């Protein structure tokens, strides 16, 4: 167990780090590495291929775990070979699997991913067993929410399930972090209790933040847009801008953090690395601007390696890199 002073400042011990519970999607990612994306109707050959654990929920749970948080992960898998592979991978990574449910007659979620030489990707998700994570199952696991400092979910679950996570978080007084990726149609009341809601610029526009912002809006422009929406659309707001960095705003202020310049090899799951890290550091009591700075560093490290969970750097490496940037 780590003790003592972290590179970035505050004194922490493993025992006083807060728990994160993730209600989320779990997929098996089938990724082809290509030079360029194919045009419609075109057949191309890939340079490489891999199958790995994915899903925004699973990725964020692993990122929070790697960042040092005690994590509970609630998810559904099919009773199939992909589900067994995902379950074994989570166990190998050291995550508890007691809240993973096997759903008979449903396939494990799958994502078909293409990664171009630029590091950009396209992703198609087929939800499968993820859609069996119902509001009723969230209600059954409400004790996990009550025991956590932060509850985290994403837009890959059904809207009613996300709304139930928000409701249970409010009842329990647990901080609700919502990554609305993709932009699920949840109620304004659910968005309003998110602290923060984590969005990229497309998702921000989908919830009414920066709808008229030009495509070349700067990080500081987005900081102002987030500031004008904080306390209204959501309690606090984080907008990620890829290689440019990320902004955050709450009732006390607004912040912009430029990302370090890096060469992107694979951006898949980098946003999940960012979000899981942000949740972990908020859970242990770091202020939003500090958690934001650490999460931006975690995201920048993640794009420099292939894959999702395999690209997440350990806590000590992230903290050292964040301290070097400040
Ligand atoms: O954010 C990356 C993730 O999106 C992939 O792991 C894929 O499964 C989809 O959920």
Short mmCIF file of C-alpha atoms and ligand atoms in Angstrom, two decimals:
data_model
loop_
_atom_site.label_atom_id
_atom_site.label_comp_id
_atom_site.label_asym_id
_atom_site.label_seq_id
_atom_site.Cartn_x
_atom_site.Cartn_y
_atom_site.Cartn_z
CA UNK A 1 0.00 0.00 0.00
CA UNK A 2 1.35 3.40 -0.97
CA UNK A 3 1.86 5.87 1.84
CA UNK A 4 3.33 9.31 2.16
CA UNK A 5 3.47 12.29 -0.06
CA UNK A 6 2.48 12.04 -3.72
CA UNK A 7 4.64 13.81 -6.29
CA UNK A 8 1.88 16.30 -6.96
CA UNK A 9 1.33 17.53 -3.44
CA UNK A 10 -1.26 16.25 -1.01
CA UNK A 11 -0.47 13.64 1.63
CA UNK A 12 -2.50 10.45 1.03
CA UNK A 13 -2.55 6.87 2.18
CA UNK A 14 -4.22 3.91 0.48
CA UNK A 15 -6.69 3.69 3.35
CA UNK A 16 -8.12 7.15 2.92
CA UNK A 17 -8.59 7.02 -0.83
CA UNK A 18 -12.29 7.03 -1.73
CA UNK A 19 -14.15 4.20 -3.35
CA UNK A 20 -15.46 4.46 -6.91
CA UNK A 21 -18.39 2.38 -8.13
CA UNK A 22 -18.82 2.12 -11.89
CA UNK A 23 -22.11 1.06 -13.47
CA UNK A 24 -21.04 0.54 -17.02
CA UNK A 25 -20.77 -1.14 -20.34
CA UNK A 26 -18.42 -4.02 -21.01
CA UNK A 27 -17.48 -4.99 -24.56
CA UNK A 28 -14.97 -7.17 -26.27
CA UNK A 29 -13.12 -4.91 -28.72
CA UNK A 30 -12.25 -6.30 -32.12
CA UNK A 31 -9.73 -3.83 -33.54
CA UNK A 32 -8.20 -3.62 -37.02
CA UNK A 33 -5.16 -1.36 -37.53
CA UNK A 34 -5.16 0.23 -41.00
CA UNK A 35 -3.30 2.96 -42.88
CA UNK A 36 -6.46 4.92 -43.72
CA UNK A 37 -10.16 4.38 -43.08
CA UNK A 38 -11.97 2.64 -45.96
CA UNK A 39 -14.42 4.59 -48.12
CA UNK A 40 -18.01 3.27 -48.29
CA UNK A 41 -17.99 0.24 -50.58
CA UNK A 42 -14.20 -0.18 -50.37
CA UNK A 43 -12.40 -3.33 -49.12
CA UNK A 44 -8.96 -2.82 -47.59
CA UNK A 45 -6.43 -5.04 -45.80
CA UNK A 46 -5.45 -4.33 -42.20
CA UNK A 47 -1.87 -4.24 -40.93
CA UNK A 48 -2.71 -5.83 -37.59
CA UNK A 49 -5.62 -7.06 -35.48
CA UNK A 50 -6.31 -7.64 -31.81
CA UNK A 51 -9.10 -8.68 -29.51
CA UNK A 52 -9.17 -7.07 -26.06
CA UNK A 53 -11.35 -6.01 -23.15
CA UNK A 54 -13.22 -2.78 -23.82
CA UNK A 55 -16.44 -0.89 -23.24
CA UNK A 56 -16.43 2.58 -21.74
CA UNK A 57 -17.55 1.24 -18.36
CA UNK A 58 -14.89 -1.47 -18.16
CA UNK A 59 -12.19 0.90 -19.40
CA UNK A 60 -13.11 3.57 -16.85
CA UNK A 61 -13.29 1.02 -14.03
CA UNK A 62 -9.80 -0.21 -14.92
CA UNK A 63 -8.49 3.37 -15.22
CA UNK A 64 -9.83 4.25 -11.75
CA UNK A 65 -8.29 1.05 -10.35
CA UNK A 66 -4.92 1.77 -11.97
CA UNK A 67 -5.13 5.30 -10.55
CA UNK A 68 -5.28 3.78 -7.07
CA UNK A 69 -8.99 3.84 -6.21
CA UNK A 70 -10.80 0.89 -4.67
CA UNK A 71 -13.34 0.06 -7.40
CA UNK A 72 -16.58 -1.86 -7.70
CA UNK A 73 -17.67 -2.56 -11.26
CA UNK A 74 -21.28 -3.44 -12.01
CA UNK A 75 -21.78 -4.81 -15.54
CA UNK A 76 -23.47 -7.56 -17.54
CA UNK A 77 -21.81 -10.12 -19.82
CA UNK A 78 -23.27 -12.88 -21.96
CA UNK A 79 -22.90 -16.53 -21.09
CA UNK A 80 -20.44 -16.95 -23.97
CA UNK A 81 -16.72 -17.18 -24.73
CA UNK A 82 -16.40 -13.39 -25.01
CA UNK A 83 -17.95 -12.98 -21.58
CA UNK A 84 -15.55 -15.53 -20.09
CA UNK A 85 -12.61 -13.73 -21.74
CA UNK A 86 -13.74 -10.35 -20.34
CA UNK A 87 -14.33 -11.81 -16.87
CA UNK A 88 -10.87 -13.45 -16.81
CA UNK A 89 -9.25 -10.22 -18.03
CA UNK A 90 -10.86 -8.17 -15.26
CA UNK A 91 -9.67 -10.72 -12.69
CA UNK A 92 -6.15 -10.65 -14.15
CA UNK A 93 -6.15 -6.86 -13.86
CA UNK A 94 -7.11 -7.14 -10.18
CA UNK A 95 -10.67 -5.84 -10.33
CA UNK A 96 -13.38 -7.42 -8.19
CA UNK A 97 -15.80 -9.40 -10.37
CA UNK A 98 -18.54 -10.06 -7.79
CA UNK A 99 -20.91 -7.52 -9.39
CA UNK A 100 -20.51 -8.86 -12.94
CA UNK A 101 -23.69 -10.71 -13.94
CA UNK A 102 -23.87 -13.40 -16.65
CA UNK A 103 -27.00 -12.99 -18.80
CA UNK A 104 -28.24 -16.20 -20.47
CA UNK A 105 -29.24 -15.93 -24.14
CA UNK A 106 -27.55 -12.54 -24.66
CA UNK A 107 -24.22 -12.00 -26.40
CA UNK A 108 -21.50 -10.06 -24.60
CA UNK A 109 -21.26 -6.50 -25.94
CA UNK A 110 -18.94 -6.10 -28.88
CA UNK A 111 -17.17 -3.14 -30.46
CA UNK A 112 -15.80 -3.18 -34.01
CA UNK A 113 -12.96 -0.68 -34.06
CA UNK A 114 -10.74 0.63 -36.83
CA UNK A 115 -7.58 2.55 -35.92
CA UNK A 116 -5.84 4.53 -38.68
CA UNK A 117 -2.13 5.37 -38.82
CA UNK A 118 -3.03 8.86 -37.54
CA UNK A 119 -4.15 7.27 -34.26
CA UNK A 120 -7.80 8.21 -34.91
CA UNK A 121 -10.50 5.56 -34.71
CA UNK A 122 -14.01 4.61 -35.71
CA UNK A 123 -16.09 2.49 -33.30
CA UNK A 124 -19.38 0.61 -33.74
CA UNK A 125 -20.86 -0.85 -30.55
CA UNK A 126 -23.46 -3.61 -30.35
CA UNK A 127 -24.77 -3.48 -26.80
CA UNK A 128 -25.84 -7.12 -26.27
CA UNK A 129 -25.84 -8.02 -22.57
CA UNK A 130 -25.12 -4.40 -21.59
CA UNK A 131 -28.78 -3.67 -22.26
CA UNK A 132 -29.69 -6.12 -19.47
CA UNK A 133 -28.20 -3.73 -16.90
CA UNK A 134 -31.61 -2.40 -15.92
CA UNK A 135 -32.78 0.22 -13.38
CA UNK A 136 -33.88 -2.70 -11.19
CA UNK A 137 -30.32 -4.07 -11.03
CA UNK A 138 -29.02 -0.59 -10.13
CA UNK A 139 -31.57 -0.47 -7.29
CA UNK A 140 -30.40 -3.91 -6.08
CA UNK A 141 -26.81 -2.65 -5.93
CA UNK A 142 -27.62 0.62 -4.16
CA UNK A 143 -25.52 -0.43 -1.13
CA UNK A 144 -22.43 -0.21 -3.37
CA UNK A 145 -23.38 3.38 -4.21
CA UNK A 146 -23.88 4.26 -0.56
CA UNK A 147 -20.40 2.89 0.26
CA UNK A 148 -18.68 4.88 -2.49
CA UNK A 149 -17.35 8.41 -2.68
CA UNK A 150 -18.09 8.59 -6.42
CA UNK A 151 -20.49 6.73 -8.68
CA UNK A 152 -19.60 6.81 -12.38
CA UNK A 153 -21.59 5.83 -15.45
CA UNK A 154 -21.60 6.42 -19.22
CA UNK A 155 -23.89 6.89 -22.21
CA UNK A 156 -23.52 3.30 -23.44
CA UNK A 157 -26.15 2.13 -20.93
CA UNK A 158 -29.90 2.55 -21.41
CA UNK A 159 -31.14 6.06 -20.56
CA UNK A 160 -33.46 4.71 -17.84
CA UNK A 161 -30.52 2.93 -16.20
CA UNK A 162 -28.39 6.09 -16.20
CA UNK A 163 -31.30 7.98 -14.65
CA UNK A 164 -31.61 5.34 -11.93
CA UNK A 165 -27.88 5.62 -11.15
CA UNK A 166 -28.34 9.39 -10.74
CA UNK A 167 -31.38 8.90 -8.52
CA UNK A 168 -29.64 6.35 -6.27
CA UNK A 169 -26.58 8.62 -6.05
CA UNK A 170 -28.78 11.54 -4.96
CA UNK A 171 -30.54 9.41 -2.32
CA UNK A 172 -27.17 8.24 -0.98
CA UNK A 173 -25.41 11.59 -1.09
CA UNK A 174 -22.75 10.04 -3.34
CA UNK A 175 -21.05 12.21 -5.97
CA UNK A 176 -22.43 11.38 -9.42
CA UNK A 177 -20.01 11.58 -12.36
CA UNK A 178 -21.58 11.12 -15.79
CA UNK A 179 -19.61 10.57 -18.99
CA UNK A 180 -22.33 11.12 -21.58
CA UNK A 181 -20.53 9.19 -24.32
CA UNK A 182 -22.30 8.59 -26.57
CA UNK A 183 -24.91 11.32 -25.83
CA UNK A 184 -27.80 9.25 -24.41
CA UNK A 185 -31.14 11.04 -24.12
CA UNK A 186 -31.38 11.40 -20.35
CA UNK A 187 -33.58 13.86 -18.47
CA UNK A 188 -32.50 17.39 -17.60
CA UNK A 189 -32.88 16.40 -13.93
CA UNK A 190 -30.26 13.65 -14.39
CA UNK A 191 -27.82 16.01 -16.10
CA UNK A 192 -28.41 18.62 -13.39
CA UNK A 193 -27.01 16.42 -10.59
CA UNK A 194 -23.88 15.38 -12.50
CA UNK A 195 -20.76 16.61 -10.70
CA UNK A 196 -19.20 16.69 -13.21
CA UNK A 197 -20.69 15.73 -16.53
CA UNK A 198 -17.75 14.76 -18.76
CA UNK A 199 -18.22 15.54 -22.46
CA UNK A 200 -16.22 15.91 -25.63
CA UNK A 201 -17.15 18.89 -27.80
CA UNK A 202 -19.72 16.92 -29.86
CA UNK A 203 -21.39 15.62 -26.71
CA UNK A 204 -21.27 19.14 -25.22
CA UNK A 205 -23.18 20.49 -28.20
CA UNK A 206 -25.70 17.64 -27.85
CA UNK A 207 -26.62 18.83 -24.33
CA UNK A 208 -26.74 22.50 -25.34
CA UNK A 209 -23.23 23.68 -24.39
CA UNK A 210 -21.42 25.54 -27.19
CA UNK A 211 -24.11 24.73 -29.74
CA UNK A 212 -23.07 27.72 -31.84
CA UNK A 213 -19.34 27.50 -31.08
CA UNK A 214 -17.20 27.43 -34.24
CA UNK A 215 -15.22 24.30 -35.07
CA UNK A 216 -12.00 26.15 -34.26
CA UNK A 217 -13.13 27.32 -30.80
CA UNK A 218 -10.16 27.34 -28.44
CA UNK A 219 -9.66 25.66 -25.10
CA UNK A 220 -10.30 29.01 -23.44
CA UNK A 221 -13.50 29.50 -25.47
CA UNK A 222 -14.69 26.12 -24.17
CA UNK A 223 -13.68 27.08 -20.63
CA UNK A 224 -16.01 30.07 -20.86
CA UNK A 225 -18.81 27.99 -22.37
CA UNK A 226 -18.45 25.41 -19.58
CA UNK A 227 -18.44 28.19 -16.98
CA UNK A 228 -21.68 29.65 -18.34
CA UNK A 229 -23.41 26.25 -18.10
CA UNK A 230 -22.05 25.11 -14.70
CA UNK A 231 -24.70 25.14 -12.00
CA UNK A 232 -27.41 25.02 -14.69
CA UNK A 233 -27.10 22.11 -17.12
CA UNK A 234 -24.98 20.23 -14.56
CA UNK A 235 -23.42 20.98 -11.16
CA UNK A 236 -20.01 20.95 -12.77
CA UNK A 237 -18.84 20.44 -16.33
CA UNK A 238 -15.73 18.97 -17.94
CA UNK A 239 -15.16 19.32 -21.69
CA UNK A 240 -12.35 17.31 -23.29
CA UNK A 241 -10.77 18.59 -26.51
CA UNK A 242 -8.45 15.72 -27.46
CA UNK A 243 -4.89 16.82 -28.14
CA UNK A 244 -5.70 20.39 -27.03
CA UNK A 245 -6.47 19.40 -23.42
CA UNK A 246 -9.59 19.82 -21.29
CA UNK A 247 -11.58 22.44 -19.39
CA UNK A 248 -13.68 22.31 -16.26
CA UNK A 249 -16.07 24.63 -14.46
CA UNK A 250 -18.09 24.55 -11.27
CA UNK A 251 -19.69 27.11 -8.93
CA UNK A 252 -16.27 28.22 -7.66
CA UNK A 253 -14.41 28.81 -10.92
CA UNK A 254 -13.28 27.50 -14.29
CA UNK A 255 -10.00 26.01 -15.53
CA UNK A 256 -8.27 25.04 -18.76
CA UNK A 257 -5.44 22.51 -18.92
CA UNK A 258 -3.39 22.16 -22.09
CA UNK A 259 -2.39 18.58 -22.91
CA UNK A 260 1.31 17.81 -23.25
CA UNK A 261 2.44 17.43 -26.88
CA UNK A 262 2.71 13.72 -27.64
CA UNK A 263 2.64 11.44 -30.69
CA UNK A 264 -0.69 9.63 -30.75
CA UNK A 265 -0.47 5.95 -31.67
CA UNK A 266 -4.03 4.94 -30.75
CA UNK A 267 -6.63 7.29 -29.23
CA UNK A 268 -9.06 4.44 -28.45
CA UNK A 269 -10.05 4.53 -24.79
CA UNK A 270 -7.96 7.62 -23.98
CA UNK A 271 -11.13 9.49 -22.98
CA UNK A 272 -11.99 6.58 -20.68
CA UNK A 273 -8.50 6.73 -19.17
CA UNK A 274 -9.10 10.44 -18.56
CA UNK A 275 -12.55 9.91 -17.01
CA UNK A 276 -11.62 6.97 -14.77
CA UNK A 277 -8.59 8.88 -13.50
CA UNK A 278 -10.68 12.01 -12.89
CA UNK A 279 -13.22 9.96 -10.90
CA UNK A 280 -10.49 8.29 -8.83
CA UNK A 281 -8.85 11.56 -7.83
CA UNK A 282 -12.18 13.27 -7.11
CA UNK A 283 -13.07 10.29 -4.93
CA UNK A 284 -9.96 10.75 -2.85
CA UNK A 285 -10.87 14.38 -2.28
CA UNK A 286 -8.75 16.25 -4.81
CA UNK A 287 -10.29 19.54 -5.98
CA UNK A 288 -11.70 19.54 -9.52
CA UNK A 289 -8.86 21.58 -11.11
CA UNK A 290 -6.23 19.27 -9.61
CA UNK A 291 -8.07 16.10 -10.67
CA UNK A 292 -8.47 17.66 -14.13
CA UNK A 293 -4.74 18.25 -14.47
CA UNK A 294 -3.89 14.69 -13.47
CA UNK A 295 -6.57 13.25 -15.78
CA UNK A 296 -5.28 15.25 -18.78
CA UNK A 297 -1.84 13.71 -18.17
CA UNK A 298 -3.34 10.21 -17.91
CA UNK A 299 -5.14 10.72 -21.24
CA UNK A 300 -1.95 11.96 -22.93
CA UNK A 301 -0.03 8.90 -21.72
CA UNK A 302 -2.82 6.57 -22.91
CA UNK A 303 -2.72 7.72 -26.55
CA UNK A 304 0.95 6.75 -26.80
CA UNK A 305 0.25 3.01 -26.65
CA UNK A 306 -2.14 0.68 -28.46
CA UNK A 307 -5.41 -0.48 -27.01
CA UNK A 308 -7.57 0.70 -24.13
CA UNK A 309 -6.89 -0.78 -20.68
CA UNK A 310 -3.40 -1.91 -21.70
CA UNK A 311 -2.46 1.72 -22.45
CA UNK A 312 -3.24 3.12 -18.97
CA UNK A 313 -0.15 4.20 -17.02
CA UNK A 314 0.21 3.39 -13.33
CA UNK A 315 -0.62 6.02 -10.70
CA UNK A 316 3.01 6.83 -9.88
CA UNK A 317 3.89 7.38 -13.56
CA UNK A 318 0.85 9.62 -14.10
CA UNK A 319 1.59 11.69 -10.98
CA UNK A 320 5.24 12.08 -11.92
CA UNK A 321 4.31 13.20 -15.45
CA UNK A 322 1.66 15.61 -14.11
CA UNK A 323 4.16 17.12 -11.68
CA UNK A 324 6.68 17.54 -14.51
CA UNK A 325 4.07 19.44 -16.56
CA UNK A 326 3.17 21.88 -13.77
O1 LIG B 1 -14.04 4.50 -25.56
C1 LIG B 1 -13.54 3.34 -26.17
C2 LIG B 1 -14.53 2.22 -26.03
O2 LIG B 1 -15.70 2.56 -26.75
C3 LIG B 1 -14.08 0.92 -26.62
O3 LIG B 1 -13.40 0.11 -25.70
C4 LIG B 1 -15.37 0.30 -27.15
O4 LIG B 1 -15.72 -0.90 -26.55
C5 LIG B 1 -16.43 1.38 -26.96
O5 LIG B 1 -17.19 1.17 -25.84
#
